[in-house]
């Protein structure tokens, strides 16, 4: 039997708990330099439900959207993110590397792309679309400072309590927090109980295996984000989590066939670099949000002026 057939048969007809959503992984990062306004703008054009930000703190404790702990891979500089102030990071080019790595997708406007502070991501895309939602991952808790800094920022922005977590609706919140570090989620729950939290994992170990089998975990985790390979091994985990009131999202799926399989399993959201492919797959199934619910404009000024 083909390796993908059994999970598909087991999941046949299983409903998602809520509307199935497209989460733009580092923006539309298959087509533009990740975590830049270019990638976020394109994700809006491709009608995303959520933008993702991997969060690190700068030397002067400004949360910025970047995946790696260093700037080496995605800029013309070198060094740890937390060794630079924001002003210093703004001097580096975070776009040219993409043109060099992807000559068929290269564009002149990617040259000189700047790092994006999380606050600017919020300001820009809530101005473009007040319905936009944001998936934030704490990559390095900085001894607990990352969660506190983020809560302070969200409090200042009036974004701490924007949803209805009490009813279990994690998708109603403008901000959700994800992490591979469960202790980061626990700290966030203590600091801001209204922010939904999701746990990222890829390995069934003595901690996560019982969660997969029973659909239950610690009270400070609201939804679960196993990677797609893990869901192929434990497809009924989606049903188990749903039975206990938890949404399930998965990462990072960039192939249409794999997207359709994950959607058939009943996942509530998928992280993808290819937002356009996922939007088409969700819309073809008819299980996604409506155009009105997404609220993305047909045209807007790019580059976060």
Coordinates of N, CA and C in Angstrom, one line a residue, residues 34 57 60 144 300:
X34 N 12.4 35.8 2.5 CA 11.6 35.6 3.7 C 11.7 36.7 4.7
X57 N 15.0 38.9 19.7 CA 15.2 40.2 20.2 C 16.6 40.8 19.8
X60 N 19.0 45.9 21.6 CA 18.3 46.9 22.3 C 16.8 46.4 22.6
X144 N 13.4 34.5 29.2 CA 12.0 34.9 29.6 C 11.7 36.3 29.1
X300 N -3.2 47.6 -2.8 CA -2.8 48.4 -1.6 C -1.4 48.8 -1.9

